[in-house]
Amino acid sequence: MTSSWTNIKNKFTQCLCPPGNGVFTVNTAKERKEQLHQALFGQTENIEQLWSSSLDNLPTASSAVILGIASDCGGGILRGANWGPLFVRSTLLEQHKGLNAFDLGDVRVIPHLLHDKYLNEATISNCRKALYQDENSIYPVSPLTITEDVLHDFYAEFPKKGIFGIGGDHSVSYPLTKAYLQAKKKQGIRAAIIHFDAHTDLLVERLGIDLCFGSWCTHILDDLHDHSHLIQIGIRSSGRPKSHWENTFGVKQHWSHEIKENGVDNIIQNILAQLKNEKIDELYVSFDIDALDASIASATGTPEPDGMDMADTMKILKSLGKKYPITGADMMEIAPFTDSSGLGEESRNKTLTACAEISAFLISEMAKN
């Protein structure tokens, strides 16, 4: 890691790229990229230079910092979540004007890669040449590794700022939460992860790969002060009962059917009581859009029925925000070109609207800190 702001900015300009550019394409979604750049920078030319210059404002900017990670290599059902950062940003700008946030840009993503530990030296060298024009570069090349490396420096330099990550499949939350939790521990802060999802993401591995959309939670448990500080909400698609996950991993779960049967107010009181008993100081919210019912959010790789509605979701989030600072968050698994409803653009826009409402709330909460 580096320490001075000058060196960190240099790393950012190498490892990151302008907002919306995390997916390297020529024509696909070109208009949407240009609209985003026009909204952010007032023009569509010389975006790389404008973005690089904008980084000088980061030290004095909002405590809510947006980072896109356009990677879906850690998925494995239906791909397409790599377009999430572009579409989520566009929707936020259209529907939630005036958000107090600084956009750090996107991680540079080679779409075939996941984490550097899976690569041999020859591949890493070739990828460094492609990303950095230097096969001897010191920087990592895979999206999860780049994200964690960049964020360790980010939190060391800006301990009072927080990252709002936009994915990408849910494997992206592995480096986001790992860097966050390690930084908070160094500060003596007890942080909990509030994880909204239809799935537990508590596999040890999937088809021999230990880091993926279905296993990321398992591999950040030891970065918590206690495993029970991972609190999962909205679970309903699982091959095993709730008792298996809680007893095996020590996490706390509130399944979707429990919210309906017991009432959202009771669930909120249970969560708040746990946070108080555990002396939690701050919260990180990781939100997989499939926590919502498939009728609300179908533009995702694994939409599930019998999920949460927006009213209960927002009530939980607002209740948590009243009691605890939300100092980190992410929005995952938005796949705008993937929709199982058959309703096309109408359904996609419905998903994006719900996603933007939740994201805008989380960003606003982070900006208060």
mmCIF file of C-alpha atoms in Angstrom:
data_model
loop_
_atom_site.group_PDB
_atom_site.id
_atom_site.type_symbol
_atom_site.label_atom_id
_atom_site.label_comp_id
_atom_site.label_asym_id
_atom_site.label_seq_id
_atom_site.Cartn_x
_atom_site.Cartn_y
_atom_site.Cartn_z
ATOM 1 C CA MET A 1 0.000 0.000 0.000
ATOM 2 C CA THR A 2 0.961 3.628 -0.456
ATOM 3 C CA SER A 3 0.554 6.406 2.063
ATOM 4 C CA SER A 4 0.739 9.900 0.545
ATOM 5 C CA TRP A 5 -2.233 11.389 -1.299
ATOM 6 C CA THR A 6 -0.097 12.016 -4.399
ATOM 7 C CA ASN A 7 0.840 8.349 -4.631
ATOM 8 C CA ILE A 8 -2.689 7.234 -3.876
ATOM 9 C CA LYS A 9 -4.103 9.466 -6.593
ATOM 10 C CA ASN A 10 -1.580 7.990 -9.024
ATOM 11 C CA LYS A 11 -2.754 4.506 -8.068
ATOM 12 C CA PHE A 12 -6.383 5.547 -8.560
ATOM 13 C CA THR A 13 -5.674 6.854 -12.060
ATOM 14 C CA GLN A 14 -3.971 3.562 -12.908
ATOM 15 C CA CYS A 15 -6.359 1.082 -11.314
ATOM 16 C CA LEU A 16 -9.614 2.980 -11.832
ATOM 17 C CA CYS A 17 -11.288 4.663 -14.799
ATOM 18 C CA PRO A 18 -14.065 7.236 -15.346
ATOM 19 C CA PRO A 19 -17.574 6.412 -14.072
ATOM 20 C CA GLY A 20 -19.397 4.115 -16.481
ATOM 21 C CA ASN A 21 -16.246 2.985 -18.285
ATOM 22 C CA GLY A 22 -15.691 -0.161 -16.239
ATOM 23 C CA VAL A 23 -17.112 -2.223 -19.097
ATOM 24 C CA PHE A 24 -14.770 -1.864 -22.060
ATOM 25 C CA THR A 25 -16.917 -1.731 -25.209
ATOM 26 C CA VAL A 26 -17.046 0.258 -28.433
ATOM 27 C CA ASN A 27 -20.740 0.611 -29.259
ATOM 28 C CA THR A 28 -22.836 -1.227 -26.665
ATOM 29 C CA ALA A 29 -24.630 1.280 -24.393
ATOM 30 C CA LYS A 30 -22.556 4.065 -25.970
ATOM 31 C CA GLU A 31 -25.415 6.558 -25.751
ATOM 32 C CA ARG A 32 -25.987 5.827 -22.077
ATOM 33 C CA LYS A 33 -22.278 6.224 -21.324
ATOM 34 C CA GLU A 34 -22.240 9.567 -23.125
ATOM 35 C CA GLN A 35 -25.353 10.723 -21.243
ATOM 36 C CA LEU A 36 -23.682 9.823 -17.959
ATOM 37 C CA HIS A 37 -20.489 11.650 -18.869
ATOM 38 C CA GLN A 38 -22.458 14.688 -20.014
ATOM 39 C CA ALA A 39 -24.297 14.767 -16.686
ATOM 40 C CA LEU A 40 -21.136 14.308 -14.608
ATOM 41 C CA PHE A 41 -18.599 16.343 -16.585
ATOM 42 C CA GLY A 42 -20.647 18.606 -18.882
ATOM 43 C CA GLN A 43 -19.185 17.056 -22.037
ATOM 44 C CA THR A 44 -18.463 13.729 -23.707
ATOM 45 C CA GLU A 45 -14.885 14.338 -24.885
ATOM 46 C CA ASN A 46 -11.612 14.114 -22.915
ATOM 47 C CA ILE A 47 -13.423 12.254 -20.126
ATOM 48 C CA GLU A 48 -10.307 10.457 -18.884
ATOM 49 C CA GLN A 49 -8.511 13.765 -18.293
ATOM 50 C CA LEU A 50 -11.555 15.428 -16.712
ATOM 51 C CA TRP A 51 -12.085 12.482 -14.393
ATOM 52 C CA SER A 52 -8.413 12.372 -13.390
ATOM 53 C CA SER A 53 -8.498 16.094 -12.580
ATOM 54 C CA SER A 54 -11.691 15.637 -10.567
ATOM 55 C CA LEU A 55 -9.840 13.326 -8.158
ATOM 56 C CA ASP A 56 -8.120 16.396 -6.724
ATOM 57 C CA ASN A 57 -11.465 17.256 -5.099
ATOM 58 C CA LEU A 58 -11.740 13.963 -3.224
ATOM 59 C CA PRO A 59 -9.994 15.055 0.015
ATOM 60 C CA THR A 60 -12.563 17.793 0.674
ATOM 61 C CA ALA A 61 -15.559 16.118 -0.960
ATOM 62 C CA SER A 62 -18.553 14.297 0.538
ATOM 63 C CA SER A 63 -17.990 11.412 2.933
ATOM 64 C CA ALA A 64 -20.133 9.289 0.592
ATOM 65 C CA VAL A 65 -17.899 8.074 -2.248
ATOM 66 C CA ILE A 66 -19.278 6.031 -5.152
ATOM 67 C CA LEU A 67 -17.187 3.259 -6.723
ATOM 68 C CA GLY A 68 -18.366 1.038 -9.572
ATOM 69 C CA ILE A 69 -17.093 -2.519 -9.977
ATOM 70 C CA ALA A 70 -18.417 -3.760 -13.313
ATOM 71 C CA SER A 71 -17.548 -7.410 -12.789
ATOM 72 C CA ASP A 72 -19.851 -10.413 -13.157
ATOM 73 C CA CYS A 73 -17.138 -13.056 -13.441
ATOM 74 C CA GLY A 74 -18.014 -14.215 -9.920
ATOM 75 C CA GLY A 75 -21.603 -14.958 -10.952
ATOM 76 C CA GLY A 76 -22.674 -18.152 -12.564
ATOM 77 C CA ILE A 77 -26.410 -18.295 -13.307
ATOM 78 C CA LEU A 78 -27.226 -15.454 -15.707
ATOM 79 C CA ARG A 79 -24.555 -12.866 -16.458
ATOM 80 C CA GLY A 80 -25.129 -9.171 -17.071
ATOM 81 C CA ALA A 81 -24.548 -7.524 -13.685
ATOM 82 C CA ASN A 82 -21.414 -5.899 -15.134
ATOM 83 C CA TRP A 83 -23.767 -3.240 -16.546
ATOM 84 C CA GLY A 84 -25.059 -2.362 -13.085
ATOM 85 C CA PRO A 85 -22.688 0.544 -12.322
ATOM 86 C CA LEU A 86 -23.573 2.378 -15.535
ATOM 87 C CA PHE A 87 -27.339 1.927 -15.319
ATOM 88 C CA VAL A 88 -27.612 2.538 -11.573
ATOM 89 C CA ARG A 89 -25.675 5.801 -11.856
ATOM 90 C CA SER A 90 -27.832 6.959 -14.767
ATOM 91 C CA THR A 91 -31.013 6.222 -12.835
ATOM 92 C CA LEU A 92 -29.747 7.991 -9.731
ATOM 93 C CA LEU A 93 -28.931 11.092 -11.772
ATOM 94 C CA GLU A 94 -32.354 11.031 -13.412
ATOM 95 C CA GLN A 95 -34.501 10.285 -10.369
ATOM 96 C CA HIS A 96 -32.496 11.549 -7.367
ATOM 97 C CA LYS A 97 -30.885 14.806 -8.374
ATOM 98 C CA GLY A 98 -28.670 16.612 -5.899
ATOM 99 C CA LEU A 99 -27.262 13.620 -4.027
ATOM 100 C CA ASN A 100 -24.256 14.630 -1.950
ATOM 101 C CA ALA A 101 -21.674 12.135 -3.157
ATOM 102 C CA PHE A 102 -18.284 12.029 -4.855
ATOM 103 C CA ASP A 103 -17.900 9.631 -7.791
ATOM 104 C CA LEU A 104 -14.505 7.954 -7.659
ATOM 105 C CA GLY A 105 -15.082 6.099 -10.938
ATOM 106 C CA ASP A 106 -14.950 2.428 -11.850
ATOM 107 C CA VAL A 107 -12.436 -0.326 -11.222
ATOM 108 C CA ARG A 108 -10.686 -1.270 -14.455
ATOM 109 C CA VAL A 109 -12.074 -4.724 -15.196
ATOM 110 C CA ILE A 110 -10.690 -7.461 -17.408
ATOM 111 C CA PRO A 111 -13.977 -9.380 -17.747
ATOM 112 C CA HIS A 112 -12.430 -12.872 -17.714
ATOM 113 C CA LEU A 113 -10.730 -12.394 -14.343
ATOM 114 C CA LEU A 114 -11.926 -12.611 -10.745
ATOM 115 C CA HIS A 115 -9.024 -12.618 -8.257
ATOM 116 C CA ASP A 116 -5.251 -12.599 -8.740
ATOM 117 C CA LYS A 117 -4.759 -15.674 -6.576
ATOM 118 C CA TYR A 118 -6.257 -17.771 -9.377
ATOM 119 C CA LEU A 119 -3.672 -16.560 -11.931
ATOM 120 C CA ASN A 120 -0.140 -17.629 -12.767
ATOM 121 C CA GLU A 121 2.695 -15.129 -13.121
ATOM 122 C CA ALA A 122 2.653 -15.174 -16.917
ATOM 123 C CA THR A 123 -1.032 -14.273 -17.001
ATOM 124 C CA ILE A 124 -0.580 -11.522 -14.433
ATOM 125 C CA SER A 125 2.320 -10.104 -16.453
ATOM 126 C CA ASN A 126 0.282 -10.122 -19.675
ATOM 127 C CA CYS A 127 -2.682 -8.493 -17.962
ATOM 128 C CA ARG A 128 -0.485 -5.805 -16.395
ATOM 129 C CA LYS A 129 0.755 -4.991 -19.876
ATOM 130 C CA ALA A 130 -2.847 -4.713 -21.095
ATOM 131 C CA LEU A 131 -4.159 -2.640 -18.178
ATOM 132 C CA TYR A 132 -1.126 -0.518 -17.298
ATOM 133 C CA GLN A 133 1.094 -0.783 -20.403
ATOM 134 C CA ASP A 134 3.748 -2.200 -18.099
ATOM 135 C CA GLU A 135 4.231 -5.919 -17.551
ATOM 136 C CA ASN A 136 6.339 -5.104 -14.478
ATOM 137 C CA SER A 137 3.703 -2.911 -12.838
ATOM 138 C CA ILE A 138 3.167 -3.435 -9.118
ATOM 139 C CA TYR A 139 -0.625 -3.184 -9.405
ATOM 140 C CA PRO A 140 -3.033 -6.149 -9.353
ATOM 141 C CA VAL A 141 -5.106 -7.044 -12.418
ATOM 142 C CA SER A 142 -8.292 -8.812 -11.267
ATOM 143 C CA PRO A 143 -11.367 -6.812 -10.176
ATOM 144 C CA LEU A 144 -11.666 -8.247 -6.656
ATOM 145 C CA THR A 145 -7.946 -7.832 -5.991
ATOM 146 C CA ILE A 146 -7.817 -4.311 -7.433
ATOM 147 C CA THR A 147 -10.846 -3.278 -5.380
ATOM 148 C CA GLU A 148 -9.430 -4.499 -2.079
ATOM 149 C CA ASP A 149 -5.975 -3.047 -2.756
ATOM 150 C CA VAL A 150 -7.353 0.380 -3.704
ATOM 151 C CA LEU A 151 -9.711 0.482 -0.724
ATOM 152 C CA HIS A 152 -7.031 -0.332 1.829
ATOM 153 C CA ASP A 153 -5.302 2.851 0.678
ATOM 154 C CA PHE A 154 -8.572 4.763 0.517
ATOM 155 C CA TYR A 155 -9.518 4.008 4.134
ATOM 156 C CA ALA A 156 -5.979 4.654 5.375
ATOM 157 C CA GLU A 157 -6.020 8.111 3.775
ATOM 158 C CA PHE A 158 -9.694 8.936 4.379
ATOM 159 C CA PRO A 159 -10.818 7.131 7.558
ATOM 160 C CA LYS A 160 -13.955 9.250 7.882
ATOM 161 C CA LYS A 161 -15.185 8.601 4.340
ATOM 162 C CA GLY A 162 -17.151 5.572 3.162
ATOM 163 C CA ILE A 163 -17.541 3.711 -0.110
ATOM 164 C CA PHE A 164 -20.879 3.061 -1.783
ATOM 165 C CA GLY A 165 -20.037 0.200 -4.134
ATOM 166 C CA ILE A 166 -22.105 -0.537 -7.221
ATOM 167 C CA GLY A 167 -21.767 -4.027 -8.708
ATOM 168 C CA GLY A 168 -21.468 -6.302 -10.388
ATOM 169 C CA ASP A 169 -22.305 -9.716 -9.033
ATOM 170 C CA HIS A 170 -22.245 -10.214 -5.285
ATOM 171 C CA SER A 171 -18.668 -11.536 -5.196
ATOM 172 C CA VAL A 172 -17.741 -7.853 -5.465
ATOM 173 C CA SER A 173 -18.918 -7.361 -1.877
ATOM 174 C CA TYR A 174 -16.042 -9.549 -0.699
ATOM 175 C CA PRO A 175 -13.315 -6.897 -1.177
ATOM 176 C CA LEU A 176 -15.690 -4.034 -0.354
ATOM 177 C CA THR A 177 -16.638 -5.424 3.046
ATOM 178 C CA LYS A 178 -13.232 -6.937 3.818
ATOM 179 C CA ALA A 179 -11.392 -3.631 3.373
ATOM 180 C CA TYR A 180 -14.145 -1.803 5.279
ATOM 181 C CA LEU A 181 -14.138 -4.199 8.249
ATOM 182 C CA GLN A 182 -10.354 -4.268 8.528
ATOM 183 C CA ALA A 183 -10.231 -0.462 8.469
ATOM 184 C CA LYS A 184 -12.904 -0.193 11.172
ATOM 185 C CA LYS A 185 -11.077 -2.682 13.386
ATOM 186 C CA LYS A 186 -7.933 -0.578 13.151
ATOM 187 C CA GLN A 187 -10.009 2.401 14.277
ATOM 188 C CA GLY A 188 -11.439 0.446 17.213
ATOM 189 C CA ILE A 189 -14.937 0.548 15.732
ATOM 190 C CA ARG A 190 -17.357 -2.368 16.051
ATOM 191 C CA ALA A 191 -19.157 -2.660 12.718
ATOM 192 C CA ALA A 192 -21.937 -4.992 11.603
ATOM 193 C CA ILE A 193 -22.845 -6.079 8.085
ATOM 194 C CA ILE A 194 -26.572 -5.847 7.280
ATOM 195 C CA HIS A 195 -27.035 -8.130 4.294
ATOM 196 C CA PHE A 196 -30.269 -8.045 2.260
ATOM 197 C CA ASP A 197 -30.551 -11.052 -0.055
ATOM 198 C CA ALA A 198 -32.768 -13.918 -1.177
ATOM 199 C CA HIS A 199 -29.772 -16.223 -0.722
ATOM 200 C CA THR A 200 -27.396 -16.825 2.175
ATOM 201 C CA ASP A 201 -24.153 -16.532 0.139
ATOM 202 C CA LEU A 202 -22.614 -18.797 2.771
ATOM 203 C CA LEU A 203 -21.175 -21.537 0.599
ATOM 204 C CA VAL A 204 -17.560 -22.414 1.305
ATOM 205 C CA GLU A 205 -16.967 -22.783 -2.423
ATOM 206 C CA ARG A 206 -18.880 -23.250 -5.652
ATOM 207 C CA LEU A 207 -17.547 -25.718 -8.202
ATOM 208 C CA GLY A 208 -14.110 -25.471 -6.626
ATOM 209 C CA ILE A 209 -13.955 -21.656 -6.558
ATOM 210 C CA ASP A 210 -13.950 -20.209 -3.056
ATOM 211 C CA LEU A 211 -14.768 -16.585 -3.978
ATOM 212 C CA CYS A 212 -17.997 -16.088 -5.872
ATOM 213 C CA PHE A 213 -21.490 -14.652 -5.606
ATOM 214 C CA GLY A 214 -22.632 -17.573 -3.467
ATOM 215 C CA SER A 215 -19.734 -17.668 -1.001
ATOM 216 C CA TRP A 216 -18.440 -14.156 -0.323
ATOM 217 C CA CYS A 217 -20.099 -13.933 3.122
ATOM 218 C CA THR A 218 -18.273 -17.004 4.382
ATOM 219 C CA HIS A 219 -14.910 -15.432 3.687
ATOM 220 C CA ILE A 220 -15.417 -12.144 5.535
ATOM 221 C CA LEU A 221 -16.763 -13.646 8.777
ATOM 222 C CA ASP A 222 -13.397 -13.591 10.533
ATOM 223 C CA ASP A 223 -13.033 -9.879 9.770
ATOM 224 C CA LEU A 224 -16.051 -9.204 12.005
ATOM 225 C CA HIS A 225 -15.670 -8.915 15.779
ATOM 226 C CA ASP A 226 -18.122 -11.826 15.968
ATOM 227 C CA HIS A 227 -19.788 -13.923 13.266
ATOM 228 C CA SER A 228 -23.190 -12.894 14.596
ATOM 229 C CA HIS A 229 -22.444 -9.370 13.361
ATOM 230 C CA LEU A 230 -23.429 -10.577 9.904
ATOM 231 C CA ILE A 231 -27.202 -10.070 9.920
ATOM 232 C CA GLN A 232 -29.060 -11.391 6.881
ATOM 233 C CA ILE A 233 -32.528 -10.178 5.871
ATOM 234 C CA GLY A 234 -34.911 -11.494 3.210
ATOM 235 C CA ILE A 235 -33.504 -15.021 2.858
ATOM 236 C CA ARG A 236 -35.848 -17.498 1.191
ATOM 237 C CA SER A 237 -34.035 -19.537 -1.463
ATOM 238 C CA SER A 238 -31.927 -22.123 0.317
ATOM 239 C CA GLY A 239 -31.403 -25.844 0.167
ATOM 240 C CA ARG A 240 -30.978 -25.925 3.937
ATOM 241 C CA PRO A 241 -33.031 -24.653 6.881
ATOM 242 C CA LYS A 242 -32.273 -21.455 8.760
ATOM 243 C CA SER A 243 -30.906 -23.454 11.704
ATOM 244 C CA HIS A 244 -28.154 -24.929 9.528
ATOM 245 C CA TRP A 245 -26.760 -21.534 8.551
ATOM 246 C CA GLU A 246 -27.055 -19.964 11.993
ATOM 247 C CA ASN A 247 -25.601 -22.962 13.829
ATOM 248 C CA THR A 248 -22.828 -23.656 11.321
ATOM 249 C CA PHE A 249 -21.624 -20.093 10.754
ATOM 250 C CA GLY A 250 -22.898 -18.218 13.803
ATOM 251 C CA VAL A 251 -24.695 -15.584 11.713
ATOM 252 C CA LYS A 252 -28.151 -14.133 12.411
ATOM 253 C CA GLN A 253 -30.912 -14.449 9.817
ATOM 254 C CA HIS A 254 -34.386 -12.992 9.315
ATOM 255 C CA TRP A 255 -36.074 -14.911 6.522
ATOM 256 C CA SER A 256 -38.579 -13.282 4.196
ATOM 257 C CA HIS A 257 -41.519 -15.320 5.472
ATOM 258 C CA GLU A 258 -40.718 -14.254 9.056
ATOM 259 C CA ILE A 259 -41.082 -10.607 8.096
ATOM 260 C CA LYS A 260 -44.545 -11.331 6.688
ATOM 261 C CA GLU A 261 -45.626 -13.609 9.539
ATOM 262 C CA ASN A 262 -44.203 -11.678 12.497
ATOM 263 C CA GLY A 263 -44.503 -8.165 11.116
ATOM 264 C CA VAL A 264 -41.701 -5.853 10.068
ATOM 265 C CA ASP A 265 -41.821 -3.902 13.344
ATOM 266 C CA ASN A 266 -40.962 -7.008 15.357
ATOM 267 C CA ILE A 267 -38.078 -7.807 13.024
ATOM 268 C CA ILE A 268 -36.756 -4.270 13.393
ATOM 269 C CA GLN A 269 -36.924 -4.458 17.176
ATOM 270 C CA ASN A 270 -35.068 -7.777 17.155
ATOM 271 C CA ILE A 271 -32.310 -6.373 14.958
ATOM 272 C CA LEU A 272 -31.951 -3.194 17.007
ATOM 273 C CA ALA A 273 -31.850 -5.188 20.232
ATOM 274 C CA GLN A 274 -29.077 -7.381 18.864
ATOM 275 C CA LEU A 275 -27.056 -4.387 17.678
ATOM 276 C CA LYS A 276 -27.400 -2.739 21.076
ATOM 277 C CA ASN A 277 -26.457 -5.897 22.983
ATOM 278 C CA GLU A 278 -23.409 -6.394 20.763
ATOM 279 C CA LYS A 279 -22.348 -2.755 21.246
ATOM 280 C CA ILE A 280 -22.248 -2.092 17.518
ATOM 281 C CA ASP A 281 -20.992 1.363 16.516
ATOM 282 C CA GLU A 282 -21.525 1.514 12.749
ATOM 283 C CA LEU A 283 -23.272 -0.371 9.936
ATOM 284 C CA TYR A 284 -22.424 -1.507 6.438
ATOM 285 C CA VAL A 285 -25.427 -2.414 4.265
ATOM 286 C CA SER A 286 -24.909 -4.875 1.431
ATOM 287 C CA PHE A 287 -27.998 -5.049 -0.768
ATOM 288 C CA ASP A 288 -28.591 -7.743 -3.367
ATOM 289 C CA ILE A 289 -31.542 -6.538 -5.422
ATOM 290 C CA ASP A 290 -33.033 -10.061 -5.427
ATOM 291 C CA ALA A 291 -33.916 -9.524 -1.762
ATOM 292 C CA LEU A 292 -36.932 -7.768 -3.260
ATOM 293 C CA ASP A 293 -39.760 -9.826 -4.687
ATOM 294 C CA ALA A 294 -39.343 -10.810 -8.338
ATOM 295 C CA SER A 295 -42.409 -8.714 -9.216
ATOM 296 C CA ILE A 296 -40.414 -5.625 -8.152
ATOM 297 C CA ALA A 297 -36.905 -6.600 -9.233
ATOM 298 C CA SER A 298 -36.702 -9.031 -12.126
ATOM 299 C CA ALA A 299 -33.711 -7.496 -13.936
ATOM 300 C CA THR A 300 -31.236 -9.617 -12.020
ATOM 301 C CA GLY A 301 -29.511 -12.955 -12.476
ATOM 302 C CA THR A 302 -31.517 -14.886 -9.864
ATOM 303 C CA PRO A 303 -34.938 -13.270 -9.282
ATOM 304 C CA GLU A 304 -36.919 -15.030 -6.546
ATOM 305 C CA PRO A 305 -40.632 -14.973 -5.643
ATOM 306 C CA ASP A 306 -42.021 -14.387 -2.137
ATOM 307 C CA GLY A 307 -39.542 -11.627 -1.429
ATOM 308 C CA MET A 308 -39.576 -8.318 0.376
ATOM 309 C CA ASP A 309 -41.634 -5.324 -0.691
ATOM 310 C CA MET A 310 -40.351 -1.763 -0.842
ATOM 311 C CA ALA A 311 -42.348 -0.539 2.158
ATOM 312 C CA ASP A 312 -40.841 -3.094 4.560
ATOM 313 C CA THR A 313 -37.386 -2.687 3.032
ATOM 314 C CA MET A 314 -37.338 1.066 3.455
ATOM 315 C CA LYS A 315 -38.828 0.853 6.940
ATOM 316 C CA ILE A 316 -35.999 -1.438 8.054
ATOM 317 C CA LEU A 317 -33.338 0.764 6.469
ATOM 318 C CA LYS A 318 -34.760 4.003 7.889
ATOM 319 C CA SER A 319 -35.106 2.479 11.357
ATOM 320 C CA LEU A 320 -31.479 1.361 11.288
ATOM 321 C CA GLY A 321 -30.353 4.746 9.982
ATOM 322 C CA LYS A 322 -32.062 6.544 12.868
ATOM 323 C CA LYS A 323 -30.113 4.560 15.447
ATOM 324 C CA TYR A 324 -26.759 3.873 13.793
ATOM 325 C CA PRO A 325 -24.443 5.596 11.331
ATOM 326 C CA ILE A 326 -24.359 3.790 7.983
ATOM 327 C CA THR A 327 -20.741 4.266 6.933
ATOM 328 C CA GLY A 328 -20.493 1.826 4.027
ATOM 329 C CA ALA A 329 -22.899 0.183 1.605
ATOM 330 C CA ASP A 330 -23.273 -1.481 -1.751
ATOM 331 C CA MET A 331 -25.924 -2.326 -4.346
ATOM 332 C CA MET A 332 -25.413 -5.589 -6.208
ATOM 333 C CA GLU A 333 -26.755 -7.859 -8.954
ATOM 334 C CA ILE A 334 -28.516 -5.290 -11.165
ATOM 335 C CA ALA A 335 -28.483 -6.893 -14.628
ATOM 336 C CA PRO A 336 -30.323 -4.425 -16.894
ATOM 337 C CA PHE A 337 -30.189 -6.556 -20.044
ATOM 338 C CA THR A 338 -31.297 -9.695 -18.209
ATOM 339 C CA ASP A 339 -34.972 -9.932 -17.366
ATOM 340 C CA SER A 340 -37.088 -13.018 -16.788
ATOM 341 C CA SER A 341 -40.470 -11.281 -16.601
ATOM 342 C CA GLY A 342 -41.066 -10.985 -20.336
ATOM 343 C CA LEU A 343 -42.074 -7.347 -19.869
ATOM 344 C CA GLY A 344 -38.837 -5.935 -21.258
ATOM 345 C CA GLU A 345 -37.979 -2.291 -20.675
ATOM 346 C CA GLU A 346 -40.927 -1.706 -18.341
ATOM 347 C CA SER A 347 -39.691 -4.371 -15.938
ATOM 348 C CA ARG A 348 -36.082 -3.246 -16.228
ATOM 349 C CA ASN A 349 -37.062 0.309 -15.362
ATOM 350 C CA LYS A 350 -39.077 -0.927 -12.385
ATOM 351 C CA THR A 351 -36.010 -2.742 -11.067
ATOM 352 C CA LEU A 352 -33.804 0.301 -11.596
ATOM 353 C CA THR A 353 -36.304 2.620 -9.883
ATOM 354 C CA ALA A 354 -36.404 0.404 -6.789
ATOM 355 C CA CYS A 355 -32.633 0.061 -6.807
ATOM 356 C CA ALA A 356 -32.178 3.826 -7.098
ATOM 357 C CA GLU A 357 -34.549 4.569 -4.212
ATOM 358 C CA ILE A 358 -32.622 2.255 -1.899
ATOM 359 C CA SER A 359 -29.241 3.466 -3.163
ATOM 360 C CA ALA A 360 -30.179 7.141 -2.784
ATOM 361 C CA PHE A 361 -31.217 6.557 0.807
ATOM 362 C CA LEU A 362 -27.985 4.738 1.660
ATOM 363 C CA ILE A 363 -25.826 7.376 -0.028
ATOM 364 C CA SER A 364 -27.669 10.139 1.818
ATOM 365 C CA GLU A 365 -27.136 8.372 5.139
ATOM 366 C CA MET A 366 -23.437 7.948 4.414
ATOM 367 C CA ALA A 367 -23.125 11.631 3.473
ATOM 368 C CA LYS A 368 -24.277 12.606 6.983
ATOM 369 C CA ASN A 369 -21.171 11.160 8.606
#
